[in-house]
Amino acid sequence: SWAQSASDSATAQALFAEARAKMKAGAISEACPKLEESQRLGPVGHWFAQRVLLVVQSRVMGKEFPG
């Protein structure tokens, strides 16, 4: 429903903001789950959170992802 979509979008934005704060504080492992959930909830996969998550995980945490 529209109300659920709006709620999910707001939650996704809040999670992304929390993740950014965690990354700035150097708490990368705490930021990643927030980015993942933001990406899952956000509109159209919250593409920006997805990109940030992939960069953080591949460059900072050493994980490999198909490109």
JSON list of N, CA, C and O in Angstrom, two decimals, residues 7-45:
[
{"chain": "A", "resi": 7, "resn": "SER", "atom": "N", "xyz": [6.19, 4.70, 4.58]},
{"chain": "A", "resi": 7, "resn": "SER", "atom": "CA", "xyz": [6.84, 4.33, 5.84]},
{"chain": "A", "resi": 7, "resn": "SER", "atom": "C", "xyz": [8.19, 3.65, 5.57]},
{"chain": "A", "resi": 7, "resn": "SER", "atom": "O", "xyz": [9.19, 3.96, 6.22]},
{"chain": "A", "resi": 8, "resn": "ASP", "atom": "N", "xyz": [8.22, 2.72, 4.61]},
{"chain": "A", "resi": 8, "resn": "ASP", "atom": "CA", "xyz": [9.46, 2.04, 4.26]},
{"chain": "A", "resi": 8, "resn": "ASP", "atom": "C", "xyz": [10.50, 3.02, 3.74]},
{"chain": "A", "resi": 8, "resn": "ASP", "atom": "O", "xyz": [11.67, 2.92, 4.07]},
{"chain": "A", "resi": 9, "resn": "SER", "atom": "N", "xyz": [10.04, 3.97, 2.93]},
{"chain": "A", "resi": 9, "resn": "SER", "atom": "CA", "xyz": [10.96, 4.97, 2.38]},
{"chain": "A", "resi": 9, "resn": "SER", "atom": "C", "xyz": [11.56, 5.83, 3.49]},
{"chain": "A", "resi": 9, "resn": "SER", "atom": "O", "xyz": [12.77, 6.09, 3.50]},
{"chain": "A", "resi": 10, "resn": "ALA", "atom": "N", "xyz": [10.74, 6.24, 4.43]},
{"chain": "A", "resi": 10, "resn": "ALA", "atom": "CA", "xyz": [11.22, 7.05, 5.55]},
{"chain": "A", "resi": 10, "resn": "ALA", "atom": "C", "xyz": [12.19, 6.25, 6.41]},
{"chain": "A", "resi": 10, "resn": "ALA", "atom": "O", "xyz": [13.24, 6.77, 6.84]},
{"chain": "A", "resi": 11, "resn": "THR", "atom": "N", "xyz": [11.88, 4.98, 6.64]},
{"chain": "A", "resi": 11, "resn": "THR", "atom": "CA", "xyz": [12.77, 4.12, 7.42]},
{"chain": "A", "resi": 11, "resn": "THR", "atom": "C", "xyz": [14.09, 3.93, 6.69]},
{"chain": "A", "resi": 11, "resn": "THR", "atom": "O", "xyz": [15.16, 3.98, 7.30]},
{"chain": "A", "resi": 12, "resn": "ALA", "atom": "N", "xyz": [14.02, 3.73, 5.37]},
{"chain": "A", "resi": 12, "resn": "ALA", "atom": "CA", "xyz": [15.24, 3.55, 4.57]},
{"chain": "A", "resi": 12, "resn": "ALA", "atom": "C", "xyz": [16.12, 4.79, 4.66]},
{"chain": "A", "resi": 12, "resn": "ALA", "atom": "O", "xyz": [17.35, 4.69, 4.81]},
{"chain": "A", "resi": 13, "resn": "GLN", "atom": "N", "xyz": [15.52, 5.97, 4.59]},
{"chain": "A", "resi": 13, "resn": "GLN", "atom": "CA", "xyz": [16.30, 7.20, 4.68]},
{"chain": "A", "resi": 13, "resn": "GLN", "atom": "C", "xyz": [16.94, 7.36, 6.05]},
{"chain": "A", "resi": 13, "resn": "GLN", "atom": "O", "xyz": [18.10, 7.77, 6.16]},
{"chain": "A", "resi": 14, "resn": "ALA", "atom": "N", "xyz": [16.20, 7.01, 7.10]},
{"chain": "A", "resi": 14, "resn": "ALA", "atom": "CA", "xyz": [16.74, 7.10, 8.46]},
{"chain": "A", "resi": 14, "resn": "ALA", "atom": "C", "xyz": [17.90, 6.12, 8.65]},
{"chain": "A", "resi": 14, "resn": "ALA", "atom": "O", "xyz": [18.94, 6.47, 9.24]},
{"chain": "A", "resi": 15, "resn": "LEU", "atom": "N", "xyz": [17.74, 4.90, 8.15]},
{"chain": "A", "resi": 15, "resn": "LEU", "atom": "CA", "xyz": [18.81, 3.91, 8.26]},
{"chain": "A", "resi": 15, "resn": "LEU", "atom": "C", "xyz": [20.06, 4.36, 7.50]},
{"chain": "A", "resi": 15, "resn": "LEU", "atom": "O", "xyz": [21.19, 4.17, 7.96]},
{"chain": "A", "resi": 16, "resn": "PHE", "atom": "N", "xyz": [19.84, 4.96, 6.33]},
{"chain": "A", "resi": 16, "resn": "PHE", "atom": "CA", "xyz": [20.98, 5.43, 5.54]},
{"chain": "A", "resi": 16, "resn": "PHE", "atom": "C", "xyz": [21.71, 6.54, 6.30]},
{"chain": "A", "resi": 16, "resn": "PHE", "atom": "O", "xyz": [22.95, 6.55, 6.34]},
{"chain": "A", "resi": 17, "resn": "ALA", "atom": "N", "xyz": [20.98, 7.44, 6.93]},
{"chain": "A", "resi": 17, "resn": "ALA", "atom": "CA", "xyz": [21.61, 8.51, 7.71]},
{"chain": "A", "resi": 17, "resn": "ALA", "atom": "C", "xyz": [22.39, 7.94, 8.88]},
{"chain": "A", "resi": 17, "resn": "ALA", "atom": "O", "xyz": [23.51, 8.38, 9.17]},
{"chain": "A", "resi": 18, "resn": "GLU", "atom": "N", "xyz": [21.82, 6.94, 9.55]},
{"chain": "A", "resi": 18, "resn": "GLU", "atom": "CA", "xyz": [22.53, 6.28, 10.65]},
{"chain": "A", "resi": 18, "resn": "GLU", "atom": "C", "xyz": [23.81, 5.60, 10.15]},
{"chain": "A", "resi": 18, "resn": "GLU", "atom": "O", "xyz": [24.85, 5.66, 10.81]},
{"chain": "A", "resi": 19, "resn": "ALA", "atom": "N", "xyz": [23.71, 4.96, 9.01]},
{"chain": "A", "resi": 19, "resn": "ALA", "atom": "CA", "xyz": [24.87, 4.28, 8.44]},
{"chain": "A", "resi": 19, "resn": "ALA", "atom": "C", "xyz": [25.98, 5.28, 8.09]},
{"chain": "A", "resi": 19, "resn": "ALA", "atom": "O", "xyz": [27.16, 5.02, 8.34]},
{"chain": "A", "resi": 20, "resn": "ARG", "atom": "N", "xyz": [25.60, 6.42, 7.54]},
{"chain": "A", "resi": 20, "resn": "ARG", "atom": "CA", "xyz": [26.60, 7.45, 7.22]},
{"chain": "A", "resi": 20, "resn": "ARG", "atom": "C", "xyz": [27.31, 7.91, 8.48]},
{"chain": "A", "resi": 20, "resn": "ARG", "atom": "O", "xyz": [28.53, 8.08, 8.49]},
{"chain": "A", "resi": 21, "resn": "ALA", "atom": "N", "xyz": [26.56, 8.11, 9.55]},
{"chain": "A", "resi": 21, "resn": "ALA", "atom": "CA", "xyz": [27.15, 8.54, 10.82]},
{"chain": "A", "resi": 21, "resn": "ALA", "atom": "C", "xyz": [28.11, 7.46, 11.35]},
{"chain": "A", "resi": 21, "resn": "ALA", "atom": "O", "xyz": [29.20, 7.79, 11.84]},
{"chain": "A", "resi": 22, "resn": "LYS", "atom": "N", "xyz": [27.73, 6.20, 11.23]},
{"chain": "A", "resi": 22, "resn": "LYS", "atom": "CA", "xyz": [28.59, 5.10, 11.67]},
{"chain": "A", "resi": 22, "resn": "LYS", "atom": "C", "xyz": [29.88, 5.08, 10.86]},
{"chain": "A", "resi": 22, "resn": "LYS", "atom": "O", "xyz": [30.97, 4.87, 11.40]},
{"chain": "A", "resi": 23, "resn": "MET", "atom": "N", "xyz": [29.76, 5.27, 9.52]},
{"chain": "A", "resi": 23, "resn": "MET", "atom": "CA", "xyz": [30.95, 5.27, 8.67]},
{"chain": "A", "resi": 23, "resn": "MET", "atom": "C", "xyz": [31.88, 6.41, 9.03]},
{"chain": "A", "resi": 23, "resn": "MET", "atom": "O", "xyz": [33.10, 6.23, 9.10]},
{"chain": "A", "resi": 24, "resn": "LYS", "atom": "N", "xyz": [31.32, 7.59, 9.27]},
{"chain": "A", "resi": 24, "resn": "LYS", "atom": "CA", "xyz": [32.14, 8.74, 9.65]},
{"chain": "A", "resi": 24, "resn": "LYS", "atom": "C", "xyz": [32.86, 8.49, 10.96]},
{"chain": "A", "resi": 24, "resn": "LYS", "atom": "O", "xyz": [33.97, 8.98, 11.17]},
{"chain": "A", "resi": 25, "resn": "ALA", "atom": "N", "xyz": [32.25, 7.71, 11.85]},
{"chain": "A", "resi": 25, "resn": "ALA", "atom": "CA", "xyz": [32.85, 7.39, 13.15]},
{"chain": "A", "resi": 25, "resn": "ALA", "atom": "C", "xyz": [33.80, 6.20, 13.05]},
{"chain": "A", "resi": 25, "resn": "ALA", "atom": "O", "xyz": [34.42, 5.83, 14.05]},
{"chain": "A", "resi": 26, "resn": "GLY", "atom": "N", "xyz": [33.92, 5.62, 11.85]},
{"chain": "A", "resi": 26, "resn": "GLY", "atom": "CA", "xyz": [34.83, 4.50, 11.65]},
{"chain": "A", "resi": 26, "resn": "GLY", "atom": "C", "xyz": [34.23, 3.14, 12.01]},
{"chain": "A", "resi": 26, "resn": "GLY", "atom": "O", "xyz": [34.94, 2.15, 12.05]},
{"chain": "A", "resi": 27, "resn": "ALA", "atom": "N", "xyz": [32.93, 3.10, 12.28]},
{"chain": "A", "resi": 27, "resn": "ALA", "atom": "CA", "xyz": [32.26, 1.85, 12.66]},
{"chain": "A", "resi": 27, "resn": "ALA", "atom": "C", "xyz": [31.66, 1.19, 11.42]},
{"chain": "A", "resi": 27, "resn": "ALA", "atom": "O", "xyz": [30.44, 1.07, 11.29]},
{"chain": "A", "resi": 28, "resn": "ILE", "atom": "N", "xyz": [32.52, 0.76, 10.52]},
{"chain": "A", "resi": 28, "resn": "ILE", "atom": "CA", "xyz": [32.08, 0.21, 9.23]},
{"chain": "A", "resi": 28, "resn": "ILE", "atom": "C", "xyz": [31.23, -1.03, 9.41]},
{"chain": "A", "resi": 28, "resn": "ILE", "atom": "O", "xyz": [30.20, -1.18, 8.75]},
{"chain": "A", "resi": 29, "resn": "SER", "atom": "N", "xyz": [31.63, -1.93, 10.31]},
{"chain": "A", "resi": 29, "resn": "SER", "atom": "CA", "xyz": [30.86, -3.17, 10.48]},
{"chain": "A", "resi": 29, "resn": "SER", "atom": "C", "xyz": [29.47, -2.90, 11.02]},
{"chain": "A", "resi": 29, "resn": "SER", "atom": "O", "xyz": [28.55, -3.69, 10.80]},
{"chain": "A", "resi": 30, "resn": "GLU", "atom": "N", "xyz": [29.27, -1.80, 11.73]},
{"chain": "A", "resi": 30, "resn": "GLU", "atom": "CA", "xyz": [27.94, -1.43, 12.21]},
{"chain": "A", "resi": 30, "resn": "GLU", "atom": "C", "xyz": [27.14, -0.72, 11.12]},
{"chain": "A", "resi": 30, "resn": "GLU", "atom": "O", "xyz": [25.91, -0.75, 11.13]},
{"chain": "A", "resi": 31, "resn": "ALA", "atom": "N", "xyz": [27.82, -0.08, 10.19]},
{"chain": "A", "resi": 31, "resn": "ALA", "atom": "CA", "xyz": [27.15, 0.65, 9.12]},
{"chain": "A", "resi": 31, "resn": "ALA", "atom": "C", "xyz": [26.57, -0.30, 8.06]},
{"chain": "A", "resi": 31, "resn": "ALA", "atom": "O", "xyz": [25.47, -0.04, 7.54]},
{"chain": "A", "resi": 32, "resn": "CYS", "atom": "N", "xyz": [27.26, -1.37, 7.76]},
{"chain": "A", "resi": 32, "resn": "CYS", "atom": "CA", "xyz": [26.84, -2.25, 6.67]},
{"chain": "A", "resi": 32, "resn": "CYS", "atom": "C", "xyz": [25.44, -2.83, 6.83]},
{"chain": "A", "resi": 32, "resn": "CYS", "atom": "O", "xyz": [24.65, -2.78, 5.88]},
{"chain": "A", "resi": 33, "resn": "PRO", "atom": "N", "xyz": [25.06, -3.35, 8.00]},
{"chain": "A", "resi": 33, "resn": "PRO", "atom": "CA", "xyz": [23.69, -3.87, 8.11]},
{"chain": "A", "resi": 33, "resn": "PRO", "atom": "C", "xyz": [22.64, -2.78, 7.92]},
{"chain": "A", "resi": 33, "resn": "PRO", "atom": "O", "xyz": [21.56, -3.04, 7.37]},
{"chain": "A", "resi": 34, "resn": "LYS", "atom": "N", "xyz": [22.95, -1.56, 8.34]},
{"chain": "A", "resi": 34, "resn": "LYS", "atom": "CA", "xyz": [22.01, -0.46, 8.17]},
{"chain": "A", "resi": 34, "resn": "LYS", "atom": "C", "xyz": [21.87, -0.12, 6.68]},
{"chain": "A", "resi": 34, "resn": "LYS", "atom": "O", "xyz": [20.78, 0.15, 6.18]},
{"chain": "A", "resi": 35, "resn": "LEU", "atom": "N", "xyz": [22.98, -0.15, 5.96]},
{"chain": "A", "resi": 35, "resn": "LEU", "atom": "CA", "xyz": [22.94, 0.10, 4.52]},
{"chain": "A", "resi": 35, "resn": "LEU", "atom": "C", "xyz": [22.15, -1.00, 3.81]},
{"chain": "A", "resi": 35, "resn": "LEU", "atom": "O", "xyz": [21.38, -0.72, 2.89]},
{"chain": "A", "resi": 36, "resn": "GLU", "atom": "N", "xyz": [22.38, -2.24, 4.22]},
{"chain": "A", "resi": 36, "resn": "GLU", "atom": "CA", "xyz": [21.67, -3.36, 3.60]},
{"chain": "A", "resi": 36, "resn": "GLU", "atom": "C", "xyz": [20.16, -3.22, 3.80]},
{"chain": "A", "resi": 36, "resn": "GLU", "atom": "O", "xyz": [19.39, -3.42, 2.87]},
{"chain": "A", "resi": 37, "resn": "GLU", "atom": "N", "xyz": [19.75, -2.91, 5.02]},
{"chain": "A", "resi": 37, "resn": "GLU", "atom": "CA", "xyz": [18.31, -2.77, 5.28]},
{"chain": "A", "resi": 37, "resn": "GLU", "atom": "C", "xyz": [17.74, -1.55, 4.56]},
{"chain": "A", "resi": 37, "resn": "GLU", "atom": "O", "xyz": [16.63, -1.59, 4.03]},
{"chain": "A", "resi": 38, "resn": "SER", "atom": "N", "xyz": [18.50, -0.47, 4.50]},
{"chain": "A", "resi": 38, "resn": "SER", "atom": "CA", "xyz": [18.06, 0.71, 3.77]},
{"chain": "A", "resi": 38, "resn": "SER", "atom": "C", "xyz": [17.85, 0.38, 2.30]},
{"chain": "A", "resi": 38, "resn": "SER", "atom": "O", "xyz": [16.85, 0.78, 1.70]},
{"chain": "A", "resi": 39, "resn": "GLN", "atom": "N", "xyz": [18.76, -0.36, 1.75]},
{"chain": "A", "resi": 39, "resn": "GLN", "atom": "CA", "xyz": [18.66, -0.74, 0.35]},
{"chain": "A", "resi": 39, "resn": "GLN", "atom": "C", "xyz": [17.45, -1.64, 0.12]},
{"chain": "A", "resi": 39, "resn": "GLN", "atom": "O", "xyz": [16.75, -1.51, -0.86]},
{"chain": "A", "resi": 40, "resn": "ARG", "atom": "N", "xyz": [17.17, -2.54, 1.07]},
{"chain": "A", "resi": 40, "resn": "ARG", "atom": "CA", "xyz": [16.04, -3.45, 0.93]},
{"chain": "A", "resi": 40, "resn": "ARG", "atom": "C", "xyz": [14.70, -2.70, 1.00]},
{"chain": "A", "resi": 40, "resn": "ARG", "atom": "O", "xyz": [13.77, -2.99, 0.24]},
{"chain": "A", "resi": 41, "resn": "LEU", "atom": "N", "xyz": [14.61, -1.72, 1.88]},
{"chain": "A", "resi": 41, "resn": "LEU", "atom": "CA", "xyz": [13.36, -1.01, 2.10]},
{"chain": "A", "resi": 41, "resn": "LEU", "atom": "C", "xyz": [13.11, 0.14, 1.13]},
{"chain": "A", "resi": 41, "resn": "LEU", "atom": "O", "xyz": [11.97, 0.50, 0.87]},
{"chain": "A", "resi": 42, "resn": "GLY", "atom": "N", "xyz": [14.18, 0.74, 0.65]},
{"chain": "A", "resi": 42, "resn": "GLY", "atom": "CA", "xyz": [14.06, 1.98, -0.10]},
{"chain": "A", "resi": 42, "resn": "GLY", "atom": "C", "xyz": [13.43, 1.83, -1.47]},
{"chain": "A", "resi": 42, "resn": "GLY", "atom": "O", "xyz": [13.38, 0.74, -2.03]},
{"chain": "A", "resi": 43, "resn": "PRO", "atom": "N", "xyz": [12.94, 2.94, -2.00]},
{"chain": "A", "resi": 43, "resn": "PRO", "atom": "CA", "xyz": [12.34, 2.92, -3.33]},
{"chain": "A", "resi": 43, "resn": "PRO", "atom": "C", "xyz": [13.36, 2.56, -4.39]},
{"chain": "A", "resi": 43, "resn": "PRO", "atom": "O", "xyz": [14.50, 3.01, -4.34]},
{"chain": "A", "resi": 44, "resn": "VAL", "atom": "N", "xyz": [12.96, 1.71, -5.30]},
{"chain": "A", "resi": 44, "resn": "VAL", "atom": "CA", "xyz": [13.81, 1.23, -6.39]},
{"chain": "A", "resi": 44, "resn": "VAL", "atom": "C", "xyz": [15.15, 0.73, -5.84]},
{"chain": "A", "resi": 44, "resn": "VAL", "atom": "O", "xyz": [16.21, 1.02, -6.36]},
{"chain": "A", "resi": 45, "resn": "GLY", "atom": "N", "xyz": [15.07, 0.00, -4.74]},
{"chain": "A", "resi": 45, "resn": "GLY", "atom": "CA", "xyz": [16.27, -0.59, -4.17]},
{"chain": "A", "resi": 45, "resn": "GLY", "atom": "C", "xyz": [17.20, 0.42, -3.52]},
{"chain": "A", "resi": 45, "resn": "GLY", "atom": "O", "xyz": [18.33, 0.10, -3.21]}
]
